[in-house]
Amino acid sequence: MTMHQAAIIRTPQAAVAVFGANGHTGRFVVTELMRRGLKPIAIGRTAGRLAEAGFPERGVECREAAIEDDAALDRALAEAAAVINCAGPFIETADAVVRAALRAGIHYLDITAEQPSVQATFDRHGAAAGKAGVAVIPAMGFYGGLADLLVAALMDEWQDADTVEIRVALDSWLPTKGTRVTGEKNRTQRLAVSGGELRPVQQPPAEKAAVLPAPFGRQTFVELPFSEVPLIARHVRIRELHTFLSTTALRDVRDPSTPPPQAIDETGRSAQRFAVEVIITQGDLRRRLLAQGQDIYAVTAPIICEGVQRILSGDIRDTGAKPPAAIFDAGSFLQALGSNLLVETSET
């Protein structure tokens, strides 16, 4: 451990603020923090919404704050060691919450899938986060951070790659209200890496087919990158980086009649299954990784809470506004997710 890391260690009982705690993913995050022995502070726009989420009955401290009210945000983050932002669209919320975190001198993480939000967080707050010695990590969820960690773990000793291809398969996508609102507002042109530079995805987007283990089988994919692209491109030298989403998932999320997630167990998880396949090439060498799990919203909670716990214990490589894989050791991080994520790798 470096002296810089030692300066930011918190006790295991540190308080972690959760902005947007009453949302679908926010509730999973609050529960996961409690399971890990951390003290969540649930922050929402109104006390009524926080009460509806059942936080007072569970002994979770609740605080009100609106994104437009800097003073209220400052009060809401008082005594917290870190803040997790679960309130999208993040292009509208991230800047205010990051600024509040920096005023408080605490760490910031969010779960954005939005490329513009990730880029804005890095561009606007990189210098201030580095100066403050805190971690500012956008997109620390299923979309964004997970792929960033998977790519870093698969790269291992490789310093660069010719191509990275990420395929995300969902057997269904029952979107939350927040997902729908974000999709309606996020109309910016999506970016991939082509020729070593961030460029708009070609139109019409490329399609391809692949066979994955059950329950997926043969899948058709369409190029549709999320927040993983600006994360990975920031710290890995790649000539081509492209992300594909299964057309089954895309059809569901674009259908206005598709219902929201339905819980099937006491944890609140839905029956949705996911698979993320990563294929990396370097010359004639090819590496492949397949990660599988259940419920993209629910799995975001252990991912981001593992990040918070590592930051607060000082188990990090660096601070500042950086991608997850630049802050954490990707291999041990993924291993720590345990039963939440089944990961298999191969090399040819």
Short mmCIF file of C-alpha atoms in Angstrom, two decimals:
data_model
loop_
_atom_site.label_atom_id
_atom_site.label_comp_id
_atom_site.label_asym_id
_atom_site.label_seq_id
_atom_site.Cartn_x
_atom_site.Cartn_y
_atom_site.Cartn_z
CA MET A 1 0.00 0.00 0.00
CA THR A 2 1.28 3.44 -0.90
CA MET A 3 1.15 6.46 1.37
CA HIS A 4 -1.37 7.99 -1.03
CA GLN A 5 -3.64 4.97 -0.63
CA ALA A 6 -3.27 4.92 3.14
CA ALA A 7 -4.52 8.49 3.36
CA ILE A 8 -7.99 7.54 2.08
CA ILE A 9 -8.70 4.44 4.18
CA ARG A 10 -12.06 4.46 5.99
CA THR A 11 -13.36 2.07 8.63
CA PRO A 12 -15.57 -0.85 7.49
CA GLN A 13 -18.55 0.91 9.12
CA ALA A 14 -18.16 4.01 6.93
CA ALA A 15 -21.33 5.64 5.69
CA VAL A 16 -22.03 5.53 1.95
CA ALA A 17 -24.59 7.92 0.47
CA VAL A 18 -26.82 6.55 -2.29
CA PHE A 19 -28.33 9.25 -4.47
CA GLY A 20 -31.50 7.96 -6.15
CA ALA A 21 -31.77 5.24 -3.52
CA ASN A 22 -35.52 4.79 -4.04
CA GLY A 23 -35.06 3.76 -7.69
CA HIS A 24 -35.01 0.16 -8.88
CA THR A 25 -31.22 -0.25 -8.89
CA GLY A 26 -30.78 2.08 -5.92
CA ARG A 27 -32.73 -0.31 -3.71
CA PHE A 28 -30.46 -3.20 -4.69
CA VAL A 29 -27.45 -1.01 -3.86
CA VAL A 30 -28.76 -0.06 -0.40
CA THR A 31 -29.41 -3.72 0.41
CA GLU A 32 -25.93 -4.76 -0.80
CA LEU A 33 -24.22 -2.07 1.27
CA MET A 34 -26.04 -3.32 4.37
CA ARG A 35 -25.07 -6.90 3.58
CA ARG A 36 -21.43 -5.82 3.48
CA GLY A 37 -21.62 -4.09 6.85
CA LEU A 38 -21.55 -0.58 5.43
CA LYS A 39 -24.00 2.11 6.50
CA PRO A 40 -26.13 3.42 3.63
CA ILE A 41 -27.60 6.91 3.61
CA ALA A 42 -30.61 6.92 1.29
CA ILE A 43 -30.97 10.18 -0.63
CA GLY A 44 -34.01 11.07 -2.70
CA ARG A 45 -35.96 14.06 -3.91
CA THR A 46 -38.74 13.56 -1.34
CA ALA A 47 -39.10 11.81 2.00
CA GLY A 48 -42.27 10.19 0.70
CA ARG A 49 -40.48 8.31 -2.04
CA LEU A 50 -37.82 7.11 0.38
CA ALA A 51 -40.52 5.94 2.78
CA GLU A 52 -42.26 4.06 -0.03
CA ALA A 53 -39.02 2.16 -0.59
CA GLY A 54 -39.21 0.92 3.01
CA PHE A 55 -35.96 2.47 4.19
CA PRO A 56 -37.16 3.89 7.55
CA GLU A 57 -38.49 0.47 8.61
CA ARG A 58 -35.09 -1.04 7.86
CA GLY A 59 -33.24 1.55 9.93
CA VAL A 60 -31.72 3.28 6.90
CA GLU A 61 -31.11 6.99 7.40
CA CYS A 62 -33.00 9.05 4.81
CA ARG A 63 -32.13 12.52 3.54
CA GLU A 64 -33.84 14.75 0.98
CA ALA A 65 -31.97 16.53 -1.80
CA ALA A 66 -32.80 17.72 -5.29
CA ILE A 67 -30.19 17.78 -8.01
CA GLU A 68 -30.74 21.52 -8.49
CA ASP A 69 -30.02 22.37 -4.84
CA ASP A 70 -26.29 22.46 -4.05
CA ALA A 71 -26.85 23.28 -0.38
CA ALA A 72 -29.21 20.32 0.04
CA LEU A 73 -26.74 18.02 -1.69
CA ASP A 74 -23.98 19.20 0.64
CA ARG A 75 -26.16 18.46 3.68
CA ALA A 76 -27.13 15.06 2.28
CA LEU A 77 -23.48 14.03 1.84
CA ALA A 78 -22.40 15.16 5.31
CA GLU A 79 -20.42 12.45 7.16
CA ALA A 80 -20.43 10.11 4.16
CA ALA A 81 -17.16 8.59 2.96
CA ALA A 82 -18.43 8.03 -0.58
CA VAL A 83 -21.48 8.60 -2.74
CA ILE A 84 -23.04 6.22 -5.26
CA ASN A 85 -25.18 7.96 -7.86
CA CYS A 86 -28.02 5.72 -9.09
CA ALA A 87 -30.21 8.52 -10.50
CA GLY A 88 -30.32 8.82 -14.27
CA PRO A 89 -30.26 10.22 -16.83
CA PHE A 90 -26.69 10.79 -15.69
CA ILE A 91 -26.01 13.48 -18.25
CA GLU A 92 -28.42 15.49 -16.05
CA THR A 93 -27.33 14.33 -12.57
CA ALA A 94 -23.66 13.30 -12.62
CA ASP A 95 -22.11 16.76 -12.80
CA ALA A 96 -23.97 18.13 -9.77
CA VAL A 97 -23.33 15.04 -7.64
CA VAL A 98 -19.64 14.87 -8.60
CA ARG A 99 -19.22 18.54 -7.70
CA ALA A 100 -20.92 17.92 -4.34
CA ALA A 101 -18.64 14.93 -3.71
CA LEU A 102 -15.57 17.01 -4.49
CA ARG A 103 -16.75 19.80 -2.16
CA ALA A 104 -17.12 17.17 0.57
CA GLY A 105 -13.79 15.52 -0.29
CA ILE A 106 -15.37 12.09 -0.78
CA HIS A 107 -15.36 9.41 -3.46
CA TYR A 108 -17.91 9.24 -6.28
CA LEU A 109 -19.19 6.31 -8.32
CA ASP A 110 -22.16 5.98 -10.66
CA ILE A 111 -23.84 3.40 -12.89
CA THR A 112 -24.30 5.30 -16.13
CA ALA A 113 -24.60 3.53 -19.45
CA GLU A 114 -24.40 6.91 -21.24
CA GLN A 115 -21.22 7.64 -23.20
CA PRO A 116 -21.59 11.46 -23.01
CA SER A 117 -21.91 11.32 -19.23
CA VAL A 118 -18.70 9.30 -18.86
CA GLN A 119 -16.76 11.64 -21.12
CA ALA A 120 -18.09 14.74 -19.37
CA THR A 121 -17.17 13.38 -15.93
CA PHE A 122 -13.59 12.69 -17.02
CA ASP A 123 -13.19 15.99 -18.85
CA ARG A 124 -14.77 18.26 -16.24
CA HIS A 125 -13.57 16.66 -13.02
CA GLY A 126 -10.30 14.86 -13.76
CA ALA A 127 -8.02 17.60 -12.46
CA ALA A 128 -10.06 18.32 -9.34
CA ALA A 129 -10.40 14.64 -8.43
CA GLY A 130 -6.67 14.11 -8.79
CA LYS A 131 -5.90 17.14 -6.66
CA ALA A 132 -8.36 16.03 -3.96
CA GLY A 133 -6.98 12.48 -3.90
CA VAL A 134 -10.44 10.90 -4.28
CA ALA A 135 -11.72 8.33 -6.75
CA VAL A 136 -14.29 9.46 -9.29
CA ILE A 137 -15.50 6.44 -11.25
CA PRO A 138 -18.35 6.71 -13.75
CA ALA A 139 -20.16 3.67 -15.17
CA MET A 140 -19.35 1.24 -12.35
CA GLY A 141 -22.23 -1.11 -13.20
CA PHE A 142 -23.31 -3.83 -15.61
CA TYR A 143 -23.03 -1.48 -18.55
CA GLY A 144 -19.61 0.10 -18.63
CA GLY A 145 -17.60 -1.04 -15.64
CA LEU A 146 -18.17 -4.78 -15.98
CA ALA A 147 -16.92 -4.87 -19.57
CA ASP A 148 -13.99 -2.62 -18.66
CA LEU A 149 -12.92 -5.06 -15.93
CA LEU A 150 -13.50 -8.11 -18.14
CA VAL A 151 -11.35 -6.66 -20.92
CA ALA A 152 -8.57 -5.72 -18.49
CA ALA A 153 -8.58 -9.18 -16.91
CA LEU A 154 -8.46 -10.86 -20.31
CA MET A 155 -5.69 -8.56 -21.56
CA ASP A 156 -3.58 -9.50 -18.53
CA GLU A 157 0.04 -8.83 -19.54
CA TRP A 158 -0.86 -7.49 -22.99
CA GLN A 159 -0.30 -3.74 -23.27
CA ASP A 160 -2.28 -3.33 -26.48
CA ALA A 161 -4.63 -5.24 -28.75
CA ASP A 162 -5.59 -5.26 -32.40
CA THR A 163 -9.28 -5.86 -31.82
CA VAL A 164 -11.68 -6.06 -28.89
CA GLU A 165 -15.21 -7.27 -29.52
CA ILE A 166 -17.84 -7.32 -26.77
CA ARG A 167 -21.14 -9.15 -27.23
CA VAL A 168 -23.92 -8.63 -24.71
CA ALA A 169 -26.75 -11.18 -24.80
CA LEU A 170 -29.91 -10.86 -22.69
CA ASP A 171 -32.64 -13.49 -22.86
CA SER A 172 -35.04 -10.59 -22.27
CA TRP A 173 -34.83 -6.94 -21.30
CA LEU A 174 -37.67 -5.71 -19.12
CA PRO A 175 -36.62 -2.08 -18.76
CA THR A 176 -37.13 0.06 -15.67
CA LYS A 177 -38.75 3.47 -15.88
CA GLY A 178 -35.28 5.01 -15.50
CA THR A 179 -33.98 3.02 -18.47
CA ARG A 180 -36.84 4.24 -20.63
CA VAL A 181 -36.39 7.89 -19.60
CA THR A 182 -32.65 7.72 -20.25
CA GLY A 183 -33.21 6.10 -23.64
CA GLU A 184 -35.61 8.84 -24.65
CA LYS A 185 -33.18 11.60 -23.68
CA ASN A 186 -29.90 10.01 -24.80
CA ARG A 187 -30.04 10.66 -28.54
CA THR A 188 -26.36 11.41 -29.09
CA GLN A 189 -24.40 9.51 -31.71
CA ARG A 190 -22.78 6.41 -30.23
CA LEU A 191 -19.04 5.94 -30.49
CA ALA A 192 -16.78 2.95 -31.09
CA VAL A 193 -13.03 2.75 -31.64
CA SER A 194 -12.02 2.45 -35.28
CA GLY A 195 -8.50 2.92 -36.56
CA GLY A 196 -7.37 3.63 -33.00
CA GLU A 197 -9.71 6.61 -32.55
CA LEU A 198 -13.19 7.21 -31.16
CA ARG A 199 -15.52 7.46 -34.12
CA PRO A 200 -19.30 7.35 -34.67
CA VAL A 201 -20.71 3.86 -35.21
CA GLN A 202 -21.26 3.19 -38.89
CA GLN A 203 -24.82 3.43 -40.20
CA PRO A 204 -26.58 1.14 -40.57
CA PRO A 205 -24.91 -0.63 -37.61
CA ALA A 206 -23.07 -3.86 -38.31
CA GLU A 207 -24.77 -7.16 -37.49
CA LYS A 208 -23.35 -10.59 -36.77
CA ALA A 209 -24.34 -13.95 -35.35
CA ALA A 210 -22.76 -16.12 -32.64
CA VAL A 211 -23.62 -19.20 -30.62
CA LEU A 212 -23.61 -18.92 -26.83
CA PRO A 213 -24.36 -21.47 -24.08
CA ALA A 214 -27.92 -22.09 -22.91
CA PRO A 215 -30.32 -20.40 -22.52
CA PHE A 216 -29.13 -18.31 -25.47
CA GLY A 217 -28.05 -20.55 -28.32
CA ARG A 218 -27.63 -18.87 -31.69
CA GLN A 219 -27.97 -15.10 -31.32
CA THR A 220 -28.05 -12.20 -33.73
CA PHE A 221 -26.23 -9.07 -32.54
CA VAL A 222 -26.25 -5.45 -33.69
CA GLU A 223 -23.52 -2.93 -32.92
CA LEU A 224 -24.74 -0.79 -30.02
CA PRO A 225 -21.97 0.48 -27.71
CA PHE A 226 -22.57 1.77 -24.20
CA SER A 227 -20.38 3.43 -21.59
CA GLU A 228 -17.71 0.72 -21.75
CA VAL A 229 -16.22 2.30 -24.89
CA PRO A 230 -15.00 5.61 -23.36
CA LEU A 231 -13.82 3.66 -20.30
CA ILE A 232 -11.75 1.09 -22.16
CA ALA A 233 -10.45 3.54 -24.75
CA ARG A 234 -9.09 5.73 -21.98
CA HIS A 235 -6.51 3.23 -20.73
CA VAL A 236 -6.09 0.46 -23.33
CA ARG A 237 -4.42 0.86 -26.72
CA ILE A 238 -6.79 -0.74 -29.24
CA ARG A 239 -7.08 -0.46 -32.99
CA GLU A 240 -10.70 -1.64 -33.11
CA LEU A 241 -13.23 -1.76 -30.24
CA HIS A 242 -16.84 -2.67 -30.98
CA THR A 243 -19.77 -3.65 -28.74
CA PHE A 244 -22.79 -5.64 -29.90
CA LEU A 245 -26.17 -6.16 -28.22
CA SER A 246 -28.46 -9.10 -28.93
CA THR A 247 -31.42 -8.20 -31.12
CA THR A 248 -33.73 -9.96 -28.64
CA ALA A 249 -32.77 -7.43 -25.96
CA LEU A 250 -32.98 -4.52 -28.36
CA ARG A 251 -36.46 -5.54 -29.51
CA ASP A 252 -37.70 -5.74 -25.90
CA VAL A 253 -36.31 -2.39 -24.80
CA ARG A 254 -37.64 -0.60 -27.89
CA ASP A 255 -41.15 -2.02 -27.45
CA PRO A 256 -43.21 0.42 -25.33
CA SER A 257 -45.48 -2.43 -24.21
CA THR A 258 -42.63 -4.41 -22.59
CA PRO A 259 -43.33 -4.47 -18.83
CA PRO A 260 -40.81 -3.51 -16.11
CA PRO A 261 -38.78 -6.18 -14.25
CA GLN A 262 -40.71 -8.64 -12.11
CA ALA A 263 -39.15 -10.09 -8.95
CA ILE A 264 -39.00 -13.89 -8.72
CA ASP A 265 -37.26 -14.30 -5.35
CA GLU A 266 -36.84 -12.62 -1.96
CA THR A 267 -33.86 -10.60 -3.20
CA GLY A 268 -36.00 -8.83 -5.80
CA ARG A 269 -34.11 -10.23 -8.78
CA SER A 270 -35.90 -10.90 -12.06
CA ALA A 271 -35.52 -14.11 -14.05
CA GLN A 272 -33.48 -12.35 -16.73
CA ARG A 273 -30.23 -14.05 -17.71
CA PHE A 274 -27.25 -12.32 -19.30
CA ALA A 275 -24.02 -13.29 -21.00
CA VAL A 276 -21.11 -11.00 -21.88
CA GLU A 277 -18.61 -12.42 -24.36
CA VAL A 278 -15.28 -10.65 -24.86
CA ILE A 279 -12.93 -11.58 -27.70
CA ILE A 280 -9.49 -9.95 -27.99
CA THR A 281 -6.94 -10.46 -30.75
CA GLN A 282 -3.27 -9.53 -30.94
CA GLY A 283 -1.64 -10.66 -34.16
CA ASP A 284 -2.37 -14.39 -34.50
CA LEU A 285 -3.33 -14.74 -30.82
CA ARG A 286 -6.94 -14.81 -29.69
CA ARG A 287 -8.35 -14.68 -26.17
CA ARG A 288 -11.98 -15.22 -25.23
CA LEU A 289 -13.92 -14.71 -22.01
CA LEU A 290 -17.56 -15.43 -21.21
CA ALA A 291 -19.28 -14.00 -18.13
CA GLN A 292 -22.80 -15.07 -17.17
CA GLY A 293 -25.27 -14.10 -14.48
CA GLN A 294 -28.80 -13.08 -13.55
CA ASP A 295 -30.53 -9.67 -13.75
CA ILE A 296 -28.45 -6.78 -15.09
CA TYR A 297 -29.95 -4.33 -12.57
CA ALA A 298 -29.42 -6.56 -9.54
CA VAL A 299 -25.84 -7.52 -10.48
CA THR A 300 -24.91 -3.85 -10.67
CA ALA A 301 -25.21 -3.67 -6.87
CA PRO A 302 -22.39 -6.13 -6.00
CA ILE A 303 -20.23 -4.64 -8.75
CA ILE A 304 -20.43 -1.05 -7.52
CA CYS A 305 -20.46 -1.99 -3.83
CA GLU A 306 -17.32 -4.11 -4.27
CA GLY A 307 -15.75 -1.00 -5.76
CA VAL A 308 -16.79 1.16 -2.82
CA GLN A 309 -15.55 -1.37 -0.30
CA ARG A 310 -12.16 -1.63 -2.00
CA ILE A 311 -11.82 2.14 -2.14
CA LEU A 312 -12.66 2.55 1.54
CA SER A 313 -10.22 -0.18 2.57
CA GLY A 314 -7.44 1.30 0.43
CA ASP A 315 -7.30 -1.70 -1.93
CA ILE A 316 -6.82 0.44 -5.03
CA ARG A 317 -4.10 1.31 -7.52
CA ASP A 318 -4.79 5.01 -7.86
CA THR A 319 -7.24 7.85 -7.30
CA GLY A 320 -8.61 10.54 -9.61
CA ALA A 321 -11.26 10.41 -12.33
CA LYS A 322 -10.47 7.10 -13.99
CA PRO A 323 -12.08 3.94 -15.41
CA PRO A 324 -12.65 1.04 -12.99
CA ALA A 325 -9.81 -1.08 -14.39
CA ALA A 326 -7.38 1.80 -13.82
CA ILE A 327 -8.37 1.94 -10.15
CA PHE A 328 -8.80 -1.76 -9.29
CA ASP A 329 -7.01 -5.03 -10.02
CA ALA A 330 -9.45 -6.51 -12.52
CA GLY A 331 -8.71 -10.19 -11.87
CA SER A 332 -9.18 -10.13 -8.11
CA PHE A 333 -12.18 -7.80 -8.44
CA LEU A 334 -14.03 -10.22 -10.72
CA GLN A 335 -13.10 -13.15 -8.50
CA ALA A 336 -14.58 -11.32 -5.51
CA LEU A 337 -17.96 -11.14 -7.23
CA GLY A 338 -18.23 -14.87 -6.61
CA SER A 339 -21.63 -16.41 -7.29
CA ASN A 340 -22.90 -13.20 -8.88
CA LEU A 341 -20.79 -13.80 -11.98
CA LEU A 342 -19.57 -16.99 -13.64
CA VAL A 343 -16.46 -16.27 -15.74
CA GLU A 344 -14.73 -18.66 -18.16
CA THR A 345 -11.66 -17.86 -20.30
CA SER A 346 -9.84 -19.54 -23.18
CA GLU A 347 -6.87 -18.76 -25.45
CA THR A 348 -5.99 -19.92 -28.97
#
